[in-house]
PDB file of N, CA and C in Angstrom:
ATOM      1  N   MET A   1     -25.705 -19.821  34.163  1.00 62.00           N
ATOM      2  CA  MET A   1     -25.376 -18.445  33.850  1.00 62.00           C
ATOM      3  C   MET A   1     -25.950 -18.054  32.489  1.00 62.00           C
ATOM      4  N   PHE A   2     -25.770 -18.922  31.502  1.00 67.00           N
ATOM      5  CA  PHE A   2     -26.280 -18.647  30.156  1.00 67.00           C
ATOM      6  C   PHE A   2     -27.796 -18.492  30.188  1.00 67.00           C
ATOM      7  N   ASN A   3     -28.486 -19.417  30.863  1.00 68.00           N
ATOM      8  CA  ASN A   3     -29.948 -19.357  30.928  1.00 68.00           C
ATOM      9  C   ASN A   3     -30.428 -18.084  31.623  1.00 68.00           C
ATOM     10  N   LYS A   4     -29.728 -17.668  32.674  1.00 72.00           N
ATOM     11  CA  LYS A   4     -30.102 -16.434  33.370  1.00 72.00           C
ATOM     12  C   LYS A   4     -29.923 -15.221  32.464  1.00 72.00           C
ATOM     13  N   ALA A   5     -28.849 -15.202  31.710  1.00 67.00           N
ATOM     14  CA  ALA A   5     -28.590 -14.083  30.800  1.00 67.00           C
ATOM     15  C   ALA A   5     -29.642 -14.022  29.701  1.00 67.00           C
ATOM     16  N   ILE A   6     -29.977 -15.164  29.128  1.00 68.00           N
ATOM     17  CA  ILE A   6     -30.969 -15.220  28.052  1.00 68.00           C
ATOM     18  C   ILE A   6     -32.354 -14.834  28.571  1.00 68.00           C
ATOM     19  N   ALA A   7     -32.666 -15.180  29.813  1.00 69.00           N
ATOM     20  CA  ALA A   7     -33.979 -14.864  30.383  1.00 69.00           C
ATOM     21  C   ALA A   7     -34.205 -13.358  30.480  1.00 69.00           C
ATOM     22  N   ARG A   8     -33.128 -12.586  30.537  1.00 69.00           N
ATOM     23  CA  ARG A   8     -33.242 -11.127  30.681  1.00 69.00           C
ATOM     24  C   ARG A   8     -33.352 -10.390  29.356  1.00 69.00           C
ATOM     25  N   MET A   9     -33.219 -11.087  28.247  1.00 72.00           N
ATOM     26  CA  MET A   9     -33.238 -10.421  26.945  1.00 72.00           C
ATOM     27  C   MET A   9     -33.861 -11.337  25.900  1.00 72.00           C
ATOM     28  N   ASP A  10     -33.988 -10.829  24.700  1.00 79.00           N
ATOM     29  CA  ASP A  10     -34.492 -11.653  23.609  1.00 79.00           C
ATOM     30  C   ASP A  10     -33.464 -12.718  23.258  1.00 79.00           C
ATOM     31  N   VAL A  11     -33.958 -13.860  22.828  1.00 81.00           N
ATOM     32  CA  VAL A  11     -33.068 -14.951  22.431  1.00 81.00           C
ATOM     33  C   VAL A  11     -32.429 -14.591  21.091  1.00 81.00           C
ATOM     34  N   PRO A  12     -31.104 -14.632  21.007  1.00 80.00           N
ATOM     35  CA  PRO A  12     -30.439 -14.300  19.741  1.00 80.00           C
ATOM     36  C   PRO A  12     -30.611 -15.407  18.711  1.00 80.00           C
ATOM     37  N   LYS A  13     -30.494 -15.057  17.442  1.00 89.00           N
ATOM     38  CA  LYS A  13     -30.539 -16.065  16.379  1.00 89.00           C
ATOM     39  C   LYS A  13     -29.198 -16.771  16.255  1.00 89.00           C
ATOM     40  N   TYR A  14     -28.122 -16.026  16.534  1.00 85.00           N
ATOM     41  CA  TYR A  14     -26.768 -16.558  16.390  1.00 85.00           C
ATOM     42  C   TYR A  14     -25.969 -16.255  17.645  1.00 85.00           C
ATOM     43  N   LEU A  15     -25.017 -17.120  17.926  1.00 81.00           N
ATOM     44  CA  LEU A  15     -24.113 -16.898  19.034  1.00 81.00           C
ATOM     45  C   LEU A  15     -22.704 -17.225  18.567  1.00 81.00           C
ATOM     46  N   SER A  16     -21.791 -16.318  18.789  1.00 76.00           N
ATOM     47  CA  SER A  16     -20.410 -16.502  18.351  1.00 76.00           C
ATOM     48  C   SER A  16     -19.590 -17.139  19.463  1.00 76.00           C
ATOM     49  N   SER A  17     -18.826 -18.161  19.117  1.00 76.00           N
ATOM     50  CA  SER A  17     -17.926 -18.802  20.078  1.00 76.00           C
ATOM     51  C   SER A  17     -16.681 -19.283  19.352  1.00 76.00           C
ATOM     52  N   ASP A  18     -15.671 -19.617  20.138  1.00 73.00           N
ATOM     53  CA  ASP A  18     -14.474 -20.157  19.503  1.00 73.00           C
ATOM     54  C   ASP A  18     -14.502 -21.678  19.604  1.00 73.00           C
ATOM     55  N   ASN A  19     -13.374 -22.308  19.402  1.00 76.00           N
ATOM     56  CA  ASN A  19     -13.315 -23.767  19.387  1.00 76.00           C
ATOM     57  C   ASN A  19     -12.940 -24.354  20.744  1.00 76.00           C
ATOM     58  N   ASP A  20     -13.210 -23.628  21.805  1.00 73.00           N
ATOM     59  CA  ASP A  20     -12.924 -24.100  23.152  1.00 73.00           C
ATOM     60  C   ASP A  20     -13.742 -25.360  23.449  1.00 73.00           C
ATOM     61  N   PRO A  21     -13.152 -26.343  24.123  1.00 74.00           N
ATOM     62  CA  PRO A  21     -13.887 -27.574  24.455  1.00 74.00           C
ATOM     63  C   PRO A  21     -15.141 -27.326  25.289  1.00 74.00           C
ATOM     64  N   LEU A  22     -15.180 -26.216  26.012  1.00 73.00           N
ATOM     65  CA  LEU A  22     -16.370 -25.883  26.794  1.00 73.00           C
ATOM     66  C   LEU A  22     -17.620 -25.862  25.917  1.00 73.00           C
ATOM     67  N   PHE A  23     -17.457 -25.460  24.658  1.00 73.00           N
ATOM     68  CA  PHE A  23     -18.605 -25.323  23.766  1.00 73.00           C
ATOM     69  C   PHE A  23     -18.999 -26.623  23.077  1.00 73.00           C
ATOM     70  N   THR A  24     -18.412 -27.731  23.501  1.00 73.00           N
ATOM     71  CA  THR A  24     -18.879 -29.046  23.062  1.00 73.00           C
ATOM     72  C   THR A  24     -19.588 -29.752  24.212  1.00 73.00           C
ATOM     73  N   TYR A  25     -19.668 -29.100  25.348  1.00 81.00           N
ATOM     74  CA  TYR A  25     -20.331 -29.629  26.534  1.00 81.00           C
ATOM     75  C   TYR A  25     -21.800 -29.885  26.200  1.00 81.00           C
ATOM     76  N   HIS A  26     -22.312 -31.052  26.564  1.00 85.00           N
ATOM     77  CA  HIS A  26     -23.659 -31.451  26.136  1.00 85.00           C
ATOM     78  C   HIS A  26     -24.758 -30.495  26.588  1.00 85.00           C
ATOM     79  N   ARG A  27     -24.634 -29.908  27.764  1.00 84.00           N
ATOM     80  CA  ARG A  27     -25.669 -28.963  28.217  1.00 84.00           C
ATOM     81  C   ARG A  27     -25.658 -27.688  27.379  1.00 84.00           C
ATOM     82  N   TRP A  28     -24.479 -27.245  27.023  1.00 83.00           N
ATOM     83  CA  TRP A  28     -24.348 -26.052  26.173  1.00 83.00           C
ATOM     84  C   TRP A  28     -25.038 -26.293  24.838  1.00 83.00           C
ATOM     85  N   LEU A  29     -24.705 -27.406  24.205  1.00 88.00           N
ATOM     86  CA  LEU A  29     -25.281 -27.728  22.902  1.00 88.00           C
ATOM     87  C   LEU A  29     -26.790 -27.942  22.999  1.00 88.00           C
ATOM     88  N   ALA A  30     -27.244 -28.551  24.081  1.00 89.00           N
ATOM     89  CA  ALA A  30     -28.684 -28.760  24.275  1.00 89.00           C
ATOM     90  C   ALA A  30     -29.412 -27.425  24.409  1.00 89.00           C
ATOM     91  N   ASN A  31     -28.829 -26.483  25.165  1.00 84.00           N
ATOM     92  CA  ASN A  31     -29.444 -25.155  25.300  1.00 84.00           C
ATOM     93  C   ASN A  31     -29.573 -24.469  23.951  1.00 84.00           C
ATOM     94  N   LEU A  32     -28.520 -24.529  23.157  1.00 88.00           N
ATOM     95  CA  LEU A  32     -28.574 -23.896  21.837  1.00 88.00           C
ATOM     96  C   LEU A  32     -29.656 -24.530  20.971  1.00 88.00           C
ATOM     97  N   ARG A  33     -29.740 -25.834  21.021  1.00 91.00           N
ATOM     98  CA  ARG A  33     -30.744 -26.549  20.225  1.00 91.00           C
ATOM     99  C   ARG A  33     -32.162 -26.182  20.670  1.00 91.00           C
ATOM    100  N   ILE A  34     -32.400 -26.207  21.970  1.00 88.00           N
ATOM    101  CA  ILE A  34     -33.730 -25.897  22.509  1.00 88.00           C
ATOM    102  C   ILE A  34     -34.148 -24.468  22.166  1.00 88.00           C
ATOM    103  N   LEU A  35     -33.205 -23.543  22.272  1.00 87.00           N
ATOM    104  CA  LEU A  35     -33.498 -22.135  22.008  1.00 87.00           C
ATOM    105  C   LEU A  35     -33.410 -21.765  20.530  1.00 87.00           C
ATOM    106  N   GLU A  36     -33.067 -22.753  19.696  1.00 91.00           N
ATOM    107  CA  GLU A  36     -32.935 -22.562  18.248  1.00 91.00           C
ATOM    108  C   GLU A  36     -31.924 -21.461  17.916  1.00 91.00           C
ATOM    109  N   ILE A  37     -30.768 -21.536  18.559  1.00 91.00           N
ATOM    110  CA  ILE A  37     -29.678 -20.592  18.324  1.00 91.00           C
ATOM    111  C   ILE A  37     -28.613 -21.288  17.495  1.00 91.00           C
ATOM    112  N   ASP A  38     -28.203 -20.654  16.412  1.00 92.00           N
ATOM    113  CA  ASP A  38     -27.112 -21.185  15.590  1.00 92.00           C
ATOM    114  C   ASP A  38     -25.791 -20.677  16.147  1.00 92.00           C
ATOM    115  N   GLU A  39     -24.850 -21.588  16.315  1.00 88.00           N
ATOM    116  CA  GLU A  39     -23.535 -21.220  16.840  1.00 88.00           C
ATOM    117  C   GLU A  39     -22.579 -20.943  15.692  1.00 88.00           C
ATOM    118  N   LEU A  40     -21.931 -19.801  15.739  1.00 83.00           N
ATOM    119  CA  LEU A  40     -20.937 -19.429  14.738  1.00 83.00           C
ATOM    120  C   LEU A  40     -19.564 -19.513  15.381  1.00 83.00           C
ATOM    121  N   LYS A  41     -18.697 -20.328  14.834  1.00 83.00           N
ATOM    122  CA  LYS A  41     -17.343 -20.492  15.370  1.00 83.00           C
ATOM    123  C   LYS A  41     -16.427 -19.409  14.805  1.00 83.00           C
ATOM    124  N   THR A  42     -15.584 -18.860  15.650  1.00 78.00           N
ATOM    125  CA  THR A  42     -14.619 -17.856  15.208  1.00 78.00           C
ATOM    126  C   THR A  42     -13.358 -18.543  14.687  1.00 78.00           C
ATOM    127  N   VAL A  43     -12.487 -17.762  14.096  1.00 80.00           N
ATOM    128  CA  VAL A  43     -11.235 -18.291  13.552  1.00 80.00           C
ATOM    129  C   VAL A  43     -10.335 -18.727  14.714  1.00 80.00           C
ATOM    130  N   PRO A  44      -9.823 -19.957  14.675  1.00 79.00           N
ATOM    131  CA  PRO A  44      -8.971 -20.442  15.768  1.00 79.00           C
ATOM    132  C   PRO A  44      -7.676 -19.629  15.927  1.00 79.00           C
ATOM    133  N   TYR A  45      -7.234 -19.528  17.164  1.00 79.00           N
ATOM    134  CA  TYR A  45      -5.949 -18.914  17.528  1.00 79.00           C
ATOM    135  C   TYR A  45      -5.843 -17.427  17.186  1.00 79.00           C
ATOM    136  N   THR A  46      -6.970 -16.726  17.165  1.00 79.00           N
ATOM    137  CA  THR A  46      -6.947 -15.277  16.943  1.00 79.00           C
ATOM    138  C   THR A  46      -7.827 -14.573  17.981  1.00 79.00           C
ATOM    139  N   PRO A  47      -7.459 -14.631  19.264  1.00 74.00           N
ATOM    140  CA  PRO A  47      -8.308 -14.041  20.306  1.00 74.00           C
ATOM    141  C   PRO A  47      -8.497 -12.536  20.164  1.00 74.00           C
ATOM    142  N   ILE A  48      -7.554 -11.861  19.542  1.00 78.00           N
ATOM    143  CA  ILE A  48      -7.665 -10.410  19.376  1.00 78.00           C
ATOM    144  C   ILE A  48      -8.835 -10.039  18.464  1.00 78.00           C
ATOM    145  N   SER A  49      -9.234 -10.968  17.598  1.00 72.00           N
ATOM    146  CA  SER A  49     -10.325 -10.682  16.660  1.00 72.00           C
ATOM    147  C   SER A  49     -11.703 -10.844  17.295  1.00 72.00           C
ATOM    148  N   HIS A  50     -11.767 -11.403  18.485  1.00 76.00           N
ATOM    149  CA  HIS A  50     -13.064 -11.596  19.141  1.00 76.00           C
ATOM    150  C   HIS A  50     -12.931 -11.444  20.665  1.00 76.00           C
ATOM    151  N   PRO A  51     -12.638 -10.228  21.131  1.00 83.00           N
ATOM    152  CA  PRO A  51     -12.414 -10.019  22.569  1.00 83.00           C
ATOM    153  C   PRO A  51     -13.646 -10.280  23.427  1.00 83.00           C
ATOM    154  N   PHE A  52     -14.839 -10.010  22.908  1.00 82.00           N
ATOM    155  CA  PHE A  52     -16.050 -10.231  23.699  1.00 82.00           C
ATOM    156  C   PHE A  52     -16.290 -11.715  23.922  1.00 82.00           C
ATOM    157  N   VAL A  53     -15.986 -12.506  22.911  1.00 73.00           N
ATOM    158  CA  VAL A  53     -16.117 -13.957  23.042  1.00 73.00           C
ATOM    159  C   VAL A  53     -15.120 -14.463  24.076  1.00 73.00           C
ATOM    160  N   GLU A  54     -13.895 -13.957  24.029  1.00 77.00           N
ATOM    161  CA  GLU A  54     -12.878 -14.381  24.992  1.00 77.00           C
ATOM    162  C   GLU A  54     -13.307 -14.023  26.419  1.00 77.00           C
ATOM    163  N   ARG A  55     -13.921 -12.865  26.581  1.00 85.00           N
ATOM    164  CA  ARG A  55     -14.403 -12.463  27.906  1.00 85.00           C
ATOM    165  C   ARG A  55     -15.506 -13.404  28.378  1.00 85.00           C
ATOM    166  N   LEU A  56     -16.421 -13.754  27.488  1.00 84.00           N
ATOM    167  CA  LEU A  56     -17.496 -14.680  27.826  1.00 84.00           C
ATOM    168  C   LEU A  56     -16.934 -16.035  28.228  1.00 84.00           C
ATOM    169  N   ILE A  57     -15.964 -16.516  27.491  1.00 81.00           N
ATOM    170  CA  ILE A  57     -15.362 -17.814  27.804  1.00 81.00           C
ATOM    171  C   ILE A  57     -14.754 -17.788  29.203  1.00 81.00           C
ATOM    172  N   GLY A  58     -14.040 -16.729  29.521  1.00 86.00           N
ATOM    173  CA  GLY A  58     -13.463 -16.612  30.857  1.00 86.00           C
ATOM    174  C   GLY A  58     -14.536 -16.616  31.937  1.00 86.00           C
ATOM    175  N   SER A  59     -15.626 -15.900  31.692  1.00 90.00           N
ATOM    176  CA  SER A  59     -16.728 -15.863  32.658  1.00 90.00           C
ATOM    177  C   SER A  59     -17.366 -17.231  32.824  1.00 90.00           C
ATOM    178  N   LEU A  60     -17.593 -17.922  31.719  1.00 87.00           N
ATOM    179  CA  LEU A  60     -18.190 -19.256  31.787  1.00 87.00           C
ATOM    180  C   LEU A  60     -17.285 -20.243  32.514  1.00 87.00           C
ATOM    181  N   ARG A  61     -16.001 -20.162  32.247  1.00 87.00           N
ATOM    182  CA  ARG A  61     -15.058 -21.061  32.938  1.00 87.00           C
ATOM    183  C   ARG A  61     -15.068 -20.799  34.446  1.00 87.00           C
ATOM    184  N   ARG A  62     -15.073 -19.535  34.847  1.00 88.00           N
ATOM    185  CA  ARG A  62     -15.101 -19.216  36.274  1.00 88.00           C
ATOM    186  C   ARG A  62     -16.397 -19.707  36.908  1.00 88.00           C
ATOM    187  N   GLU A  63     -17.512 -19.486  36.242  1.00 87.00           N
ATOM    188  CA  GLU A  63     -18.809 -19.925  36.752  1.00 87.00           C
ATOM    189  C   GLU A  63     -18.843 -21.444  36.872  1.00 87.00           C
ATOM    190  N   ARG A  64     -18.356 -22.111  35.880  1.00 83.00           N
ATOM    191  CA  ARG A  64     -18.351 -23.583  35.884  1.00 83.00           C
ATOM    192  C   ARG A  64     -17.453 -24.109  36.998  1.00 83.00           C
ATOM    193  N   SER A  65     -16.302 -23.501  37.208  1.00 82.00           N
ATOM    194  CA  SER A  65     -15.399 -23.975  38.259  1.00 82.00           C
ATOM    195  C   SER A  65     -16.010 -23.747  39.640  1.00 82.00           C
ATOM    196  N   LEU A  66     -16.790 -22.689  39.808  1.00 74.00           N
ATOM    197  CA  LEU A  66     -17.475 -22.461  41.080  1.00 74.00           C
ATOM    198  C   LEU A  66     -18.525 -23.531  41.333  1.00 74.00           C
ATOM    199  N   GLU A  67     -19.248 -23.945  40.299  1.00 72.00           N
ATOM    200  CA  GLU A  67     -20.268 -24.980  40.451  1.00 72.00           C
ATOM    201  C   GLU A  67     -19.641 -26.326  40.780  1.00 72.00           C
ATOM    202  N   VAL A  68     -18.505 -26.614  40.194  1.00 69.00           N
ATOM    203  CA  VAL A  68     -17.830 -27.890  40.424  1.00 69.00           C
ATOM    204  C   VAL A  68     -17.323 -27.981  41.857  1.00 69.00           C
ATOM    205  N   THR A  69     -16.890 -26.863  42.426  1.00 69.00           N
ATOM    206  CA  THR A  69     -16.334 -26.877  43.780  1.00 69.00           C
ATOM    207  C   THR A  69     -17.402 -26.869  44.865  1.00 69.00           C
ATOM    208  N   LYS A  70     -18.657 -26.666  44.515  1.00 62.00           N
ATOM    209  CA  LYS A  70     -19.740 -26.644  45.523  1.00 62.00           C
ATOM    210  C   LYS A  70     -20.053 -28.032  46.012  1.00 62.00           C
TER     211      LYS A  70
END
């Protein structure tokens, strides 16, 4: 999903995420490294301060769970 989204637009210099374990997944970190994207972590336990990140996390979790069940 991430690769498809990035393919449609310019590669960002920075990407904001929280401290969710999903963002320590080796493929996620490898993609960021390959694309030379710096990850910026948000303040823990304050989802109201980053609603777009929370929405992305929910989307990634749903996408990942669909791939696991295939």
